[in-house]
């Protein structure tokens, strides 16, 4: 069974930092795009950052200069370094990956990890 498992969420004070990690496991042939999304209470899920297999990154405007997405293709992992956190960053963060397994292409989601920024 292919799955994404996130870790690293928690409670942090405004101005602090957190790093989220996500590991893909199972019978995976290749992972294309990976991304981090977030969903705040009462709001729609939004993309935070994306990274292609070759390392090209994109960020939502609100996190540019504060967040950094990276990946390790050999380990099938993706991370999100979050600095200068503020209350508006409070949300459940989800890892996403487009990958090819024995059953074909899958758009896979992690279970989510809570990030809470206290002001």
Short mmCIF file of C-alpha atoms in Angstrom, two decimals:
data_model
loop_
_atom_site.label_atom_id
_atom_site.label_comp_id
_atom_site.label_asym_id
_atom_site.label_seq_id
_atom_site.Cartn_x
_atom_site.Cartn_y
_atom_site.Cartn_z
CA UNK A 1 0.00 0.00 0.00
CA UNK A 2 1.34 3.40 -1.00
CA UNK A 3 1.08 6.14 1.59
CA UNK A 4 2.36 9.53 2.66
CA UNK A 5 3.17 10.11 6.30
CA UNK A 6 3.73 13.62 7.63
CA UNK A 7 5.50 14.69 10.78
CA UNK A 8 6.78 17.84 12.43
CA UNK A 9 3.66 19.81 13.21
CA UNK A 10 3.02 21.39 16.57
CA UNK A 11 2.58 24.57 18.55
CA UNK A 12 4.99 27.46 18.03
CA UNK A 13 5.08 31.09 19.01
CA UNK A 14 4.74 33.81 16.41
CA UNK A 15 8.08 34.49 14.81
CA UNK A 16 9.24 30.94 15.37
CA UNK A 17 10.08 28.13 13.00
CA UNK A 18 8.94 24.60 12.24
CA UNK A 19 9.95 21.99 9.73
CA UNK A 20 7.40 19.59 8.31
CA UNK A 21 8.49 16.32 6.76
CA UNK A 22 6.66 13.84 4.58
CA UNK A 23 7.78 10.38 3.55
CA UNK A 24 6.28 8.28 0.80
CA UNK A 25 6.35 4.53 1.22
CA UNK A 26 5.12 1.47 -0.61
CA UNK A 27 5.68 0.14 -4.09
CA UNK A 28 6.61 3.42 -5.79
CA UNK A 29 8.20 3.59 -9.22
CA UNK A 30 8.57 7.34 -9.50
CA UNK A 31 7.28 10.51 -7.85
CA UNK A 32 6.65 13.57 -10.00
CA UNK A 33 5.37 16.76 -8.41
CA UNK A 34 5.21 17.05 -4.64
CA UNK A 35 3.51 19.78 -2.69
CA UNK A 36 2.34 21.08 0.64
CA UNK A 37 -1.22 22.32 1.10
CA UNK A 38 -2.92 23.75 4.14
CA UNK A 39 -6.44 24.18 5.36
CA UNK A 40 -7.33 26.64 8.07
CA UNK A 41 -10.50 26.23 10.10
CA UNK A 42 -13.47 27.32 8.03
CA UNK A 43 -11.41 27.90 4.89
CA UNK A 44 -10.72 25.99 1.72
CA UNK A 45 -7.57 23.98 1.28
CA UNK A 46 -4.89 26.00 -0.47
CA UNK A 47 -1.57 25.13 -2.04
CA UNK A 48 1.38 26.46 -0.09
CA UNK A 49 4.38 25.26 -2.09
CA UNK A 50 5.15 22.88 -4.92
CA UNK A 51 8.31 21.24 -6.16
CA UNK A 52 8.93 19.29 -9.33
CA UNK A 53 11.11 16.23 -9.54
CA UNK A 54 13.90 18.39 -10.95
CA UNK A 55 13.60 20.83 -8.07
CA UNK A 56 11.66 23.74 -9.52
CA UNK A 57 9.68 25.38 -6.74
CA UNK A 58 6.66 27.65 -6.48
CA UNK A 59 5.11 29.33 -3.46
CA UNK A 60 1.88 31.06 -2.61
CA UNK A 61 2.56 34.77 -2.22
CA UNK A 62 1.82 34.80 1.51
CA UNK A 63 4.74 32.46 2.32
CA UNK A 64 7.36 33.60 -0.18
CA UNK A 65 10.61 34.39 1.55
CA UNK A 66 9.52 32.59 4.72
CA UNK A 67 8.93 28.97 3.66
CA UNK A 68 11.25 26.65 1.76
CA UNK A 69 10.18 23.39 0.15
CA UNK A 70 12.75 20.73 -0.62
CA UNK A 71 12.80 17.06 -1.53
CA UNK A 72 15.06 14.05 -1.57
CA UNK A 73 14.26 11.87 -4.57
CA UNK A 74 16.39 9.01 -3.31
CA UNK A 75 14.45 8.86 -0.05
CA UNK A 76 11.03 9.81 -1.47
CA UNK A 77 10.67 12.63 1.00
CA UNK A 78 9.60 16.25 0.89
CA UNK A 79 10.06 18.89 3.58
CA UNK A 80 8.75 22.34 4.33
CA UNK A 81 10.93 24.68 6.36
CA UNK A 82 8.72 27.40 7.82
CA UNK A 83 10.24 30.54 9.32
CA UNK A 84 8.78 33.75 10.72
CA UNK A 85 5.51 32.02 11.41
CA UNK A 86 2.44 34.08 12.19
CA UNK A 87 -1.09 33.35 13.31
CA UNK A 88 -2.33 33.25 9.71
CA UNK A 89 -0.14 30.19 9.15
CA UNK A 90 -2.21 28.18 11.62
CA UNK A 91 -3.76 25.29 9.72
CA UNK A 92 -3.65 21.59 9.05
CA UNK A 93 -0.84 20.98 6.58
CA UNK A 94 -1.12 18.20 4.02
CA UNK A 95 1.56 16.58 1.93
CA UNK A 96 0.66 15.73 -1.67
CA UNK A 97 2.44 13.69 -4.30
CA UNK A 98 1.75 12.59 -7.83
CA UNK A 99 3.36 9.20 -8.17
CA UNK A 100 3.42 6.05 -10.25
CA UNK A 101 3.00 2.74 -8.50
CA UNK A 102 2.05 -0.77 -9.54
CA UNK A 103 -1.57 0.38 -9.90
CA UNK A 104 -0.72 3.32 -12.13
CA UNK A 105 -0.64 7.07 -11.47
CA UNK A 106 -1.95 8.22 -8.10
CA UNK A 107 -2.60 11.66 -6.66
CA UNK A 108 -1.83 10.87 -3.03
CA UNK A 109 -2.49 12.81 0.18
CA UNK A 110 -1.08 12.51 3.64
CA UNK A 111 -3.25 12.48 6.73
CA UNK A 112 -2.37 16.04 7.70
CA UNK A 113 -0.44 17.58 10.54
CA UNK A 114 -1.60 20.48 12.70
CA UNK A 115 0.46 23.65 12.89
CA UNK A 116 -0.66 26.18 15.48
CA UNK A 117 1.02 29.57 15.81
CA UNK A 118 0.30 31.45 19.00
CA UNK A 119 0.46 35.24 19.00
#
